[in-house]
mmCIF file of N, CA and C in Angstrom:
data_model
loop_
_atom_site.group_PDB
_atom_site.id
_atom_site.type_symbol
_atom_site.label_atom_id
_atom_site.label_comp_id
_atom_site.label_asym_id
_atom_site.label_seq_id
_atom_site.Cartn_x
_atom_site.Cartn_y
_atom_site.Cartn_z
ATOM 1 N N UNK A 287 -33.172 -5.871 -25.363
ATOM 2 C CA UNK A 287 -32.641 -6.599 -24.224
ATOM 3 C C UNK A 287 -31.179 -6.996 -24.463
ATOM 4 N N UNK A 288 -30.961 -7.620 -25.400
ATOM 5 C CA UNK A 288 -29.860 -8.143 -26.257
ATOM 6 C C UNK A 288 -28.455 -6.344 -25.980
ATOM 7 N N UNK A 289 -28.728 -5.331 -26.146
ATOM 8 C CA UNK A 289 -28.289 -4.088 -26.324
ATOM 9 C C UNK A 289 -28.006 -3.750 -24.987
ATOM 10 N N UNK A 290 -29.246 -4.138 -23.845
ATOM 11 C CA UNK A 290 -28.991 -3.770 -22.621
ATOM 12 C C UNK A 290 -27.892 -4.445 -21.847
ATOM 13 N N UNK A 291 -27.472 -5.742 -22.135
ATOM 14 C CA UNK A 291 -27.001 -6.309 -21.744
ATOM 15 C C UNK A 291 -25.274 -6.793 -22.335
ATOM 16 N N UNK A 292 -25.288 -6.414 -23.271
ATOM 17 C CA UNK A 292 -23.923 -5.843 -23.930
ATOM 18 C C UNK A 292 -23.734 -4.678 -23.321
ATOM 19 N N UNK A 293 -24.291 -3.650 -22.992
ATOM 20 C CA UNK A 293 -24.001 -2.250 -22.232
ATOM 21 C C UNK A 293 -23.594 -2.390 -20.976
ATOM 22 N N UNK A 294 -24.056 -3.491 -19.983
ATOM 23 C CA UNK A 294 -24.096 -3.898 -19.196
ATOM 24 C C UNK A 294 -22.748 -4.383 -18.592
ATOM 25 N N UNK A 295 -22.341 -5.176 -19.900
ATOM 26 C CA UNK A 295 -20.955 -6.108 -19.931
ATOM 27 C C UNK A 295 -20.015 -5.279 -20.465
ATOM 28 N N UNK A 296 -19.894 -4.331 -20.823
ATOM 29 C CA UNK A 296 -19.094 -3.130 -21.508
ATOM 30 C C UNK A 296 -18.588 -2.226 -20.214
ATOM 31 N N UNK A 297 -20.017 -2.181 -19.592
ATOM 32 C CA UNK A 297 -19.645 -1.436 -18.409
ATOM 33 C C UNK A 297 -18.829 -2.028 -17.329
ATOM 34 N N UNK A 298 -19.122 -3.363 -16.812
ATOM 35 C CA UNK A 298 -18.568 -4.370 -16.209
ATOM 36 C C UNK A 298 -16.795 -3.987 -16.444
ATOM 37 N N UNK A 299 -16.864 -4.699 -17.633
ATOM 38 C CA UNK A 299 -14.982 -4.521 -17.789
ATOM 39 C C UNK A 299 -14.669 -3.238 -17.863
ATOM 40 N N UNK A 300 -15.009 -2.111 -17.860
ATOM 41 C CA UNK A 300 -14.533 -0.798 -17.813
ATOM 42 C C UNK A 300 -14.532 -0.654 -15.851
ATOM 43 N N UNK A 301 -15.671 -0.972 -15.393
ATOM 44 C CA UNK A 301 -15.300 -0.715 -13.827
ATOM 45 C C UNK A 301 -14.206 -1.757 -13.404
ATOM 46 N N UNK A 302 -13.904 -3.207 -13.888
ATOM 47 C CA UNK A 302 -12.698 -3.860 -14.111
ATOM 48 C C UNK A 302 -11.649 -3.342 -14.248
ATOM 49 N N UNK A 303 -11.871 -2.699 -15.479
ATOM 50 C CA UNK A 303 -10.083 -2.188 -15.848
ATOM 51 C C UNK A 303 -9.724 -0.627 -15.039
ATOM 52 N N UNK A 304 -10.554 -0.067 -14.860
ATOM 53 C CA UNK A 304 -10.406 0.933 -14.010
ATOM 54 C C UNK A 304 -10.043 1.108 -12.161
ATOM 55 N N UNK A 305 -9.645 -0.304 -12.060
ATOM 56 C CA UNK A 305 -9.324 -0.323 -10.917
ATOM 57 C C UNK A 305 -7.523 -0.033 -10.706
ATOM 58 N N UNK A 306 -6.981 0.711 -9.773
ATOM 59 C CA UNK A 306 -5.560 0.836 -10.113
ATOM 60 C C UNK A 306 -4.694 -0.600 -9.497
ATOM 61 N N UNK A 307 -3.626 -0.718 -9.857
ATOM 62 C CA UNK A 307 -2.811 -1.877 -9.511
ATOM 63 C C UNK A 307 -1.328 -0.992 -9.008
ATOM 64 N N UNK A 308 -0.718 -2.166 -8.748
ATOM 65 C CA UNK A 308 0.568 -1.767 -8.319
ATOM 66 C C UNK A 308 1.536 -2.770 -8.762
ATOM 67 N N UNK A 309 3.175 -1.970 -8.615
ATOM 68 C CA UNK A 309 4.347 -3.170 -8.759
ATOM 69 C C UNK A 309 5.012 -2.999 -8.298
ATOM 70 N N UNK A 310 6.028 -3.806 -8.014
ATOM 71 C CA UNK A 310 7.800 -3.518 -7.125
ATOM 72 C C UNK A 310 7.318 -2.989 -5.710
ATOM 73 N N UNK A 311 6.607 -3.898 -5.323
ATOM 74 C CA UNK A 311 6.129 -3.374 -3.882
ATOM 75 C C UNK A 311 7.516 -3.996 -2.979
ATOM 76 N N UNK A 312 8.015 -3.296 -1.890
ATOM 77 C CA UNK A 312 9.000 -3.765 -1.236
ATOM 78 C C UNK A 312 9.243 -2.789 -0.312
ATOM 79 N N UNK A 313 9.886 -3.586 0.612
ATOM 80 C CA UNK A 313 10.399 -2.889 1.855
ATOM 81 C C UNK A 313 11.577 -2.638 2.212
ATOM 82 N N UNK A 314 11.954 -1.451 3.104
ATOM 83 C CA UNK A 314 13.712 -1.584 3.370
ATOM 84 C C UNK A 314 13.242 -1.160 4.903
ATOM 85 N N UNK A 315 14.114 -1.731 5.862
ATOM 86 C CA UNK A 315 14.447 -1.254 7.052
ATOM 87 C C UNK A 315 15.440 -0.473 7.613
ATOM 88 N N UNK A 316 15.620 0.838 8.282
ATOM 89 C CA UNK A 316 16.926 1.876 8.501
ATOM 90 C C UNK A 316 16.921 1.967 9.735
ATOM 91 N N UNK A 317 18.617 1.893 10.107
ATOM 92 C CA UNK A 317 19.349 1.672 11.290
ATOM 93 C C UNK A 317 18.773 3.723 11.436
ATOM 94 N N UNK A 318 19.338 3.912 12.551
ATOM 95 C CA UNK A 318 19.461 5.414 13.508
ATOM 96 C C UNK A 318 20.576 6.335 12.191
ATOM 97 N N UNK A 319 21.527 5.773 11.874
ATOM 98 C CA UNK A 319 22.611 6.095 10.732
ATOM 99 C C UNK A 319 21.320 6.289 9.166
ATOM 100 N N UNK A 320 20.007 5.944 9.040
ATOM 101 C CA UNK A 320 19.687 6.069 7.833
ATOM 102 C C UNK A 320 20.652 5.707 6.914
ATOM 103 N N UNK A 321 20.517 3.863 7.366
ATOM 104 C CA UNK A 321 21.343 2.812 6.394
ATOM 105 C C UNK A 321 20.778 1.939 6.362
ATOM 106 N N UNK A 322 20.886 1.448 5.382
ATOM 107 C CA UNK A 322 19.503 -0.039 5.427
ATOM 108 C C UNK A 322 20.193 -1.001 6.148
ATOM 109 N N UNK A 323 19.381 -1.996 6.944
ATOM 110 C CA UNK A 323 19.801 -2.979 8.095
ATOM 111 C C UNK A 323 18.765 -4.080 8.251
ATOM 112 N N UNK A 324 19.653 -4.993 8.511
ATOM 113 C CA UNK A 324 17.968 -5.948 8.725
ATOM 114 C C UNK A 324 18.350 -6.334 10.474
ATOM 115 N N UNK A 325 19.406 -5.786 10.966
ATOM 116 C CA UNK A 325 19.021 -6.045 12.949
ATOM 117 C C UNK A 325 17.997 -5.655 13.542
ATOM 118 N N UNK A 326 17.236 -6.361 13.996
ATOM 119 C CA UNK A 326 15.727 -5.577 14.605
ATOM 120 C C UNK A 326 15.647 -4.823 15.861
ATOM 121 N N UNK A 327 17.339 -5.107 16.242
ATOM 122 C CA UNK A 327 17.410 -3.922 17.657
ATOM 123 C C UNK A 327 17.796 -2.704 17.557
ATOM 124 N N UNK A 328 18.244 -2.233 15.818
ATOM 125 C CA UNK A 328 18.911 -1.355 15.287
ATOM 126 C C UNK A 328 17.935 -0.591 14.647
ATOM 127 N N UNK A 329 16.805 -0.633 14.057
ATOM 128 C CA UNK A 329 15.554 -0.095 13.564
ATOM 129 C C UNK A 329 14.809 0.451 14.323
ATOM 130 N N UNK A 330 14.874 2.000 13.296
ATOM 131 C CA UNK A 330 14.436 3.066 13.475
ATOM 132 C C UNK A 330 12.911 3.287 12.693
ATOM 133 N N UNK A 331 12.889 2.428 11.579
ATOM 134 C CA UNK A 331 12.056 3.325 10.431
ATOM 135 C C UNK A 331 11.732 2.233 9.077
ATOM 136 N N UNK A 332 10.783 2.192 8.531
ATOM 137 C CA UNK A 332 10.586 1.079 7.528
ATOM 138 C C UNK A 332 10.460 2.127 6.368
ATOM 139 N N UNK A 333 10.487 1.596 5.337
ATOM 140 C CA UNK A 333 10.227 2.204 3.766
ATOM 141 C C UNK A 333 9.880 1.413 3.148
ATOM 142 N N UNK A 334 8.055 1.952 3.051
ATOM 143 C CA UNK A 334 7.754 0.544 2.042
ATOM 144 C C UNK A 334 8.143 1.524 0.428
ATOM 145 N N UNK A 335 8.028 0.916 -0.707
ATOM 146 C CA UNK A 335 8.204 1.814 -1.683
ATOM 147 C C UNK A 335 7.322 0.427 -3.031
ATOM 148 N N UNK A 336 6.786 1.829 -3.882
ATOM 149 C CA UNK A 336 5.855 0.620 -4.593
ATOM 150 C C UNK A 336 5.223 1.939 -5.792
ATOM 151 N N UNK A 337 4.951 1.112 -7.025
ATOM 152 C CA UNK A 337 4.762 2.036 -8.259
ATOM 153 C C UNK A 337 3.306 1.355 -8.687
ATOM 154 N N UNK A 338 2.450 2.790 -8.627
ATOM 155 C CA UNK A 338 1.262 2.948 -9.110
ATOM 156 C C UNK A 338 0.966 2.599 -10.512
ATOM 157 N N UNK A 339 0.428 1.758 -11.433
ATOM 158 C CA UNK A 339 0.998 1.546 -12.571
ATOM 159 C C UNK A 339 -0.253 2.085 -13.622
ATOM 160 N N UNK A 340 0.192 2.791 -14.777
ATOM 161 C CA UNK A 340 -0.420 3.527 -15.918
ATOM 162 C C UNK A 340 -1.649 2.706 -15.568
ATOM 163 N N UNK A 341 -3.240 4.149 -15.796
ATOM 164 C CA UNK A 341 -3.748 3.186 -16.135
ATOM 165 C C UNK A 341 -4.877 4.687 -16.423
ATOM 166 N N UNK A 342 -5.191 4.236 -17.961
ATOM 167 C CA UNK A 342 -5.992 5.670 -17.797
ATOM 168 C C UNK A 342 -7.510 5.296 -17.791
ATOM 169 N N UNK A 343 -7.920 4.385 -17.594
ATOM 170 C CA UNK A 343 -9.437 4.089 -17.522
ATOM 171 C C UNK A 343 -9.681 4.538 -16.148
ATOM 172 N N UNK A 344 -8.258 4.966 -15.009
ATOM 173 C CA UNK A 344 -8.485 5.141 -13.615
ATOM 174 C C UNK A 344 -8.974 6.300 -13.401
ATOM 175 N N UNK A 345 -9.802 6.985 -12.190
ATOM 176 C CA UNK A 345 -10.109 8.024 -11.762
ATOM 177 C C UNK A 345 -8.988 8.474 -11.600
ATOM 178 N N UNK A 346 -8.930 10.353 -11.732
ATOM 179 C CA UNK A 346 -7.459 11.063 -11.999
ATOM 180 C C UNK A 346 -8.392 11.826 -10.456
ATOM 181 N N UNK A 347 -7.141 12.505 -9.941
ATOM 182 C CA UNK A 347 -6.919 13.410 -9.176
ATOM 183 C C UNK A 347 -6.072 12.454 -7.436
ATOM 184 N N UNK A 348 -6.753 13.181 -6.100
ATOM 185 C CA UNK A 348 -6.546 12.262 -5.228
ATOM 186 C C UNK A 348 -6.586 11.083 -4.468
ATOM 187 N N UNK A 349 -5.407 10.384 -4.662
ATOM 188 C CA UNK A 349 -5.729 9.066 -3.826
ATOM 189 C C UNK A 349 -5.044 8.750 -2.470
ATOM 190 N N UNK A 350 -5.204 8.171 -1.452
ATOM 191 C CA UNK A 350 -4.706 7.809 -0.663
ATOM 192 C C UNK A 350 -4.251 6.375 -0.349
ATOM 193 N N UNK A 351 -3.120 6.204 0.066
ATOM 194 C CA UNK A 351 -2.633 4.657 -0.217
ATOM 195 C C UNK A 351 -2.247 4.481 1.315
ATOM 196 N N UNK A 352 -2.505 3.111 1.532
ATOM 197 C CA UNK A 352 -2.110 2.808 2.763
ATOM 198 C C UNK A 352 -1.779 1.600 3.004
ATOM 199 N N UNK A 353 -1.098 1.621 3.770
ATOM 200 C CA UNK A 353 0.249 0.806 4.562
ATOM 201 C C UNK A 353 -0.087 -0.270 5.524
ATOM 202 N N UNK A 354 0.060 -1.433 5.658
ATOM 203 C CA UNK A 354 -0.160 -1.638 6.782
ATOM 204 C C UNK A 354 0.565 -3.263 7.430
ATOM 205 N N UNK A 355 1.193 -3.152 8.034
ATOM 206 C CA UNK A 355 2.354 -4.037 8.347
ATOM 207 C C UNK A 355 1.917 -4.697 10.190
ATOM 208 N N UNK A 356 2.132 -5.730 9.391
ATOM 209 C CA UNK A 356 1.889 -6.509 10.628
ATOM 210 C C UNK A 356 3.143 -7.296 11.055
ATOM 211 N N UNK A 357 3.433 -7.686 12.182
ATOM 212 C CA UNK A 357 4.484 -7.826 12.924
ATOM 213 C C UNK A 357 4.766 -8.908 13.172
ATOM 214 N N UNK A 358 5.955 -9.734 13.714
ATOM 215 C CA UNK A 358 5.685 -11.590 13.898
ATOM 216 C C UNK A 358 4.923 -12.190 14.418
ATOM 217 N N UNK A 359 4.909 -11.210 15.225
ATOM 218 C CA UNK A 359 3.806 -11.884 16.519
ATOM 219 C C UNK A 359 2.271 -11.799 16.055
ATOM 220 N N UNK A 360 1.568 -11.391 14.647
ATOM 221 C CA UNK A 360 0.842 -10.919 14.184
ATOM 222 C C UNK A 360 0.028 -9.743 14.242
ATOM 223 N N UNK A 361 0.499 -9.016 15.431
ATOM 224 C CA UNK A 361 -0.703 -7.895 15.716
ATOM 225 C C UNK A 361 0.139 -6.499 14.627
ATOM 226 N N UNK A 362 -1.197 -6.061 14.191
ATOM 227 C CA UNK A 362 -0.449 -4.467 13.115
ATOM 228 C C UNK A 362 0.482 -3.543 14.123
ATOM 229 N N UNK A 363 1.383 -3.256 13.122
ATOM 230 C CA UNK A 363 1.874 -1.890 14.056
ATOM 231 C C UNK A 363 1.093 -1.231 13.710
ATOM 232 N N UNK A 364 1.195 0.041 14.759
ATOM 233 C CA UNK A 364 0.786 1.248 14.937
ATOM 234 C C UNK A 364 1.595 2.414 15.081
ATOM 235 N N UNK A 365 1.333 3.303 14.301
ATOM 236 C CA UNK A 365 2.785 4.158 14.732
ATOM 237 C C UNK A 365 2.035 5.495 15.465
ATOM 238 N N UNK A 366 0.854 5.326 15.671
ATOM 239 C CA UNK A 366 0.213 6.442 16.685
ATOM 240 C C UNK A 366 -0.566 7.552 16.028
ATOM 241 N N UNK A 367 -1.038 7.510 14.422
ATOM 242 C CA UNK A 367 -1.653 8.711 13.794
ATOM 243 C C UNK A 367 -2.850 8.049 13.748
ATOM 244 N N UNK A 368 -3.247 6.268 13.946
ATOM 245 C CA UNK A 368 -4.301 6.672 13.609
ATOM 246 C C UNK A 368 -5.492 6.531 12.340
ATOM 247 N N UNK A 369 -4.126 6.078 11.670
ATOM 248 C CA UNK A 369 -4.974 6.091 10.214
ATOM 249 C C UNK A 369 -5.724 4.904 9.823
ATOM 250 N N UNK A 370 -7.243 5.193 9.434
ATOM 251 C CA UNK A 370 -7.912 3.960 9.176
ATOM 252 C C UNK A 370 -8.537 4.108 7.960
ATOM 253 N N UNK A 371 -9.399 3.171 7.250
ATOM 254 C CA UNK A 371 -9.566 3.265 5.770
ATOM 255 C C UNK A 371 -11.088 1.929 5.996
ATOM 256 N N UNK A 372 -11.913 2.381 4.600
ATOM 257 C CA UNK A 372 -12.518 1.169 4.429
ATOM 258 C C UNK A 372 -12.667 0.556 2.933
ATOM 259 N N UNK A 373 -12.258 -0.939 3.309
ATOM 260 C CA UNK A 373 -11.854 -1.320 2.097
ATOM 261 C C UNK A 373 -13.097 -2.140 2.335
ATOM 262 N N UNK A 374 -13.746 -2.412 0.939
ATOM 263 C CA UNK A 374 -14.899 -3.769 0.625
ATOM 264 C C UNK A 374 -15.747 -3.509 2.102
ATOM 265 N N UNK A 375 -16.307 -2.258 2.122
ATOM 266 C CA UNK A 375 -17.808 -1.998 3.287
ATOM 267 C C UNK A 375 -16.912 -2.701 4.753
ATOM 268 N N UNK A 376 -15.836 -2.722 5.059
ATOM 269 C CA UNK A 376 -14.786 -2.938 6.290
ATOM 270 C C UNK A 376 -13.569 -1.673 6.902
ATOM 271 N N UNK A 377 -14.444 -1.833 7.710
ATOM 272 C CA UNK A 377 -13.173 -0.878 8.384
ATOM 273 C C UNK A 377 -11.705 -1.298 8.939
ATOM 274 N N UNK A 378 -10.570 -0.741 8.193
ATOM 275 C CA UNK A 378 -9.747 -1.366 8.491
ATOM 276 C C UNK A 378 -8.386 -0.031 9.198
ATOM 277 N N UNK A 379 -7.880 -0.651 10.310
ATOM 278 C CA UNK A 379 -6.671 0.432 10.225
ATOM 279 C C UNK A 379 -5.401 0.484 9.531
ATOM 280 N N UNK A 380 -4.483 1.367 9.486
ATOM 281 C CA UNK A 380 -3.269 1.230 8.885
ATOM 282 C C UNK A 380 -2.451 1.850 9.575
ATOM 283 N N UNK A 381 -1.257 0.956 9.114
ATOM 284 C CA UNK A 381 -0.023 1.736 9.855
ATOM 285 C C UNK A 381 0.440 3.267 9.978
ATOM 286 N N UNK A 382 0.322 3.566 8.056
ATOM 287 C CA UNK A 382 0.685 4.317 7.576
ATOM 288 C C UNK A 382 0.213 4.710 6.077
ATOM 289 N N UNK A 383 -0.252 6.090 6.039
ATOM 290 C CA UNK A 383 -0.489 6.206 4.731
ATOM 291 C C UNK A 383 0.046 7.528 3.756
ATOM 292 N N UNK A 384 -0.344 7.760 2.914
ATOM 293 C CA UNK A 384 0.309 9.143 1.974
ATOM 294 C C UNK A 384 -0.714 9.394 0.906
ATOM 295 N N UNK A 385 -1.354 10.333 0.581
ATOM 296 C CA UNK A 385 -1.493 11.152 -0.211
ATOM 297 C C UNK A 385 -1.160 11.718 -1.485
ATOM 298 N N UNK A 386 -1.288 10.796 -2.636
ATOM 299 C CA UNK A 386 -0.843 11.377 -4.145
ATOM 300 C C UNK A 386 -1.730 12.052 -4.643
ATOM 301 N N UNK A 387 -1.101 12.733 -5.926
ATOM 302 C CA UNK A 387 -2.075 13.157 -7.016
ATOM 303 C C UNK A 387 -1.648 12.201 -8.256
ATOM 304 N N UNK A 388 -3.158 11.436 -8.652
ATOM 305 C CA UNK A 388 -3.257 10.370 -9.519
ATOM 306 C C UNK A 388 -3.643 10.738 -10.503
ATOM 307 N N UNK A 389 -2.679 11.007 -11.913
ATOM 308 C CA UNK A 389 -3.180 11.435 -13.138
ATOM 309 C C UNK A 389 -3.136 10.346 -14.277
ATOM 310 N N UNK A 390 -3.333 9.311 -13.728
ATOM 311 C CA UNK A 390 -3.188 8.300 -15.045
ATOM 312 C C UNK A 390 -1.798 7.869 -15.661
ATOM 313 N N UNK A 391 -0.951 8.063 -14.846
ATOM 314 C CA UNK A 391 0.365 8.224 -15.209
ATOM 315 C C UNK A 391 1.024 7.004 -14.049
ATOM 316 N N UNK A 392 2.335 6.327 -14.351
ATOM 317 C CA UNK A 392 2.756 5.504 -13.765
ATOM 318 C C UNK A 392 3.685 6.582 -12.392
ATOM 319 N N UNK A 393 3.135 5.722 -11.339
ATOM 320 C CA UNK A 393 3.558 7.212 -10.227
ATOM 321 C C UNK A 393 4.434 6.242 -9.281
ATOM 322 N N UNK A 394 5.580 6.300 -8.769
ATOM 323 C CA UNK A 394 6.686 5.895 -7.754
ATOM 324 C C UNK A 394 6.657 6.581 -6.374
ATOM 325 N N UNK A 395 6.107 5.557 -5.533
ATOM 326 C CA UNK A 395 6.270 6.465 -4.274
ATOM 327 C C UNK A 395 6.522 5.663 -2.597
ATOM 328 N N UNK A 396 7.226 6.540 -2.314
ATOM 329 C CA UNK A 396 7.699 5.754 -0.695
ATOM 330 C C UNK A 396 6.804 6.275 0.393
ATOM 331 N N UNK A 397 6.635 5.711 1.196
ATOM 332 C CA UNK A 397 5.678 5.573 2.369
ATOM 333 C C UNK A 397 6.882 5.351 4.075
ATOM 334 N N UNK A 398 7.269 6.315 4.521
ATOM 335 C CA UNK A 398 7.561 5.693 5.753
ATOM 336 C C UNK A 398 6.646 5.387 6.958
ATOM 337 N N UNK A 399 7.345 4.266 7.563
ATOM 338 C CA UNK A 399 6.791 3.692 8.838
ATOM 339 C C UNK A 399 7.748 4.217 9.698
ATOM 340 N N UNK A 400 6.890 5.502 10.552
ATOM 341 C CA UNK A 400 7.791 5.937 11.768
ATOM 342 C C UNK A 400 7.293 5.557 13.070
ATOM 343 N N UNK A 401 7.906 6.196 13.936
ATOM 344 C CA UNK A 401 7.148 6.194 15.319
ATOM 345 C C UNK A 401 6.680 4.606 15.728
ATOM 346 N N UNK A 402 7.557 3.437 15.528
ATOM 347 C CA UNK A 402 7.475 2.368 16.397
ATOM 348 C C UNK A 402 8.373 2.095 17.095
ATOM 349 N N UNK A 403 8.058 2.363 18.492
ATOM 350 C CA UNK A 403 9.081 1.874 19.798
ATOM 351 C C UNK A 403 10.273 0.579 19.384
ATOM 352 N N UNK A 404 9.669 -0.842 18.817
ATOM 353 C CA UNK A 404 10.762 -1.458 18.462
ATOM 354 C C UNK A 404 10.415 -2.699 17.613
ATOM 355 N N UNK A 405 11.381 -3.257 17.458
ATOM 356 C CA UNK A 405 11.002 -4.142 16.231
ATOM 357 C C UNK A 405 11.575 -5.600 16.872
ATOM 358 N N UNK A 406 11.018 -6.809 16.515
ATOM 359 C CA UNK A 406 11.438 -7.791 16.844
ATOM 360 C C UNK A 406 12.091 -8.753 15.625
ATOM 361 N N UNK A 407 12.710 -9.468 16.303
ATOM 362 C CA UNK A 407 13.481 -10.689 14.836
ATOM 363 C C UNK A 407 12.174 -11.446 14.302
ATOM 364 N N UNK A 408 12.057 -11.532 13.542
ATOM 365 C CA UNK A 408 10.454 -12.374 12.143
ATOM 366 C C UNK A 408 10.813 -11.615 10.892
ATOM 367 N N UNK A 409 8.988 -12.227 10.658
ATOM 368 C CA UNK A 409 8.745 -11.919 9.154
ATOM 369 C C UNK A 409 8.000 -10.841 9.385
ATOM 370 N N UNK A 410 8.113 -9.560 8.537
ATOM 371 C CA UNK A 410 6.997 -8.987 8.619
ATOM 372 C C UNK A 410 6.245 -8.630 7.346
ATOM 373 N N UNK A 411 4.743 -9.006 7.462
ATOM 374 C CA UNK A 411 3.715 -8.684 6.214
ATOM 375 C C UNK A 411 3.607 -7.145 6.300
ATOM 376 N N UNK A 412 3.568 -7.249 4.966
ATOM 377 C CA UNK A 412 3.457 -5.719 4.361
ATOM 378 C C UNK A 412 2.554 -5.597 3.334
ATOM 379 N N UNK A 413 1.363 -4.986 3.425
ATOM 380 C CA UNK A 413 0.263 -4.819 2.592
ATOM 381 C C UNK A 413 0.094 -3.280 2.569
ATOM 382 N N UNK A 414 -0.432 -3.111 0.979
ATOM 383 C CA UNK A 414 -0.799 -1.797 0.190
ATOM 384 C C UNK A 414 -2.310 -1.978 0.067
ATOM 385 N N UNK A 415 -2.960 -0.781 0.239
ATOM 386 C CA UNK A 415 -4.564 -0.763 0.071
ATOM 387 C C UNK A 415 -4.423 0.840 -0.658
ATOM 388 N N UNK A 416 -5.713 0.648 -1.846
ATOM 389 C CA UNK A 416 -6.215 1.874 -1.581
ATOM 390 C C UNK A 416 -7.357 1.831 -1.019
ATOM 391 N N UNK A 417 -8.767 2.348 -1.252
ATOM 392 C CA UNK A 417 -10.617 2.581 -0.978
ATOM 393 C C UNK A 417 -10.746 1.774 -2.171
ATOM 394 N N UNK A 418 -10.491 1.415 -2.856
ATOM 395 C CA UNK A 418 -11.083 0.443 -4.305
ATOM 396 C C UNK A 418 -10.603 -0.761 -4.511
ATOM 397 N N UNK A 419 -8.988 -0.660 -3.764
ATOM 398 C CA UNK A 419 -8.102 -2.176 -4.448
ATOM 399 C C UNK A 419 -7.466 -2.357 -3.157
ATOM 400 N N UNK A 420 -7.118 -3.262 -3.500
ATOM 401 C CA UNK A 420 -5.740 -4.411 -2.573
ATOM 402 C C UNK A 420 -4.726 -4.119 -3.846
ATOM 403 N N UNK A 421 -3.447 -3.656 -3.445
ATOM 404 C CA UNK A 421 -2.337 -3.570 -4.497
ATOM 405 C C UNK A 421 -1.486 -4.069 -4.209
ATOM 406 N N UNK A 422 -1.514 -4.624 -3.248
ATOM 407 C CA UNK A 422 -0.548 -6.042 -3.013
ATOM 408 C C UNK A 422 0.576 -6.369 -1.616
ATOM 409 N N UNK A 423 1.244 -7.125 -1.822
ATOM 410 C CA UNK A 423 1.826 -7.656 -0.554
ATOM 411 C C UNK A 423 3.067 -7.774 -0.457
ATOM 412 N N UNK A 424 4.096 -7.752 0.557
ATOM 413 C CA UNK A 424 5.275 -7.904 0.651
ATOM 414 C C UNK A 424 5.625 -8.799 2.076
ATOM 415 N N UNK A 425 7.101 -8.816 1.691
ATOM 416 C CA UNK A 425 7.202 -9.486 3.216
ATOM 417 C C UNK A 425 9.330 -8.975 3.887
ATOM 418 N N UNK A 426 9.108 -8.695 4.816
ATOM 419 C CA UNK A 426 10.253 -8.030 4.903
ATOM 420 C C UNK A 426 10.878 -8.922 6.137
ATOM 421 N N UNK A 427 12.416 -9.457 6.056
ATOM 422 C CA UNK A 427 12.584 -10.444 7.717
ATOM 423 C C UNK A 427 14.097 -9.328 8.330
ATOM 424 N N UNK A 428 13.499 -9.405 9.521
ATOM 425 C CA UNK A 428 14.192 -8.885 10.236
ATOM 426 C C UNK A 428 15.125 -9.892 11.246
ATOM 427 N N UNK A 429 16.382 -10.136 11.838
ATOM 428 C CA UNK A 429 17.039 -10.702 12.498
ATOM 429 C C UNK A 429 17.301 -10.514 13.930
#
């Protein structure tokens, strides 16, 4: 019993540590010129950008990461693809997502937010999901 239950707890922190994380999550906003801007009548396009961080207890091959930014007024954008995900037995949508190949290796990658008609002056939340984790949050203000 004593054996089963050390196996138990062995296993525990291995499905623990095998969850992936993230860092330097952040956002930039680009004028029509593809120049960063924070005028919200001038925005074209968001870039979230954020690094997958080493982790080799993680499942290797494909993951999908997703985006999802909500607006001052609180409701998510949508940029019209569509994309939805379920995190923790919930269905959730996203703004935007992308497609890596995850080899256990620390991976850097940008995500654009296209295809929104317009942007207003606030704050906007910016959250990363994969199917296993929450990798974290940002917040981007527009004028």
């Amino acid at each position: 019993q004593n054996l089963t239950k050390q196996v138990e707890d062995l296993s525990g922190r291995v499905s623990a540590g095998s969850v992936l994380k993230a860092r330097g999550l952040n956002a930039i906003a680009f004028n029509s010129a593809d120049k960063a801007s924070d005028k919200s009548s001038k925005i074209v396009r968001l870039l979230v950008n954020l690094s997958l961080v080493e982790n080799e207890l993680a499942e290797r091959g494909s993951i999908r990461v997703y985006i999802r930014v909500t607006g001052p007024d609180g409701n998510l954008l949508q940029d019209g693809s569509g994309a939805s995900f379920n995190y923790n037995g919930q269905a959730m949508n996203a703004t935007a997502s992308r497609e890596i190949d995850y080899e256990g290796h620390e991976v850097d990658l940008g995500i654009y937010v296209n295809n929104i008609p317009s942007y207003s002056p606030g704050i906007y939340q910016i959250q990363a999901f994969t199917e296993q984790s929450a990798l974290g949050a940002c917040e981007l203000l527009l004028r």
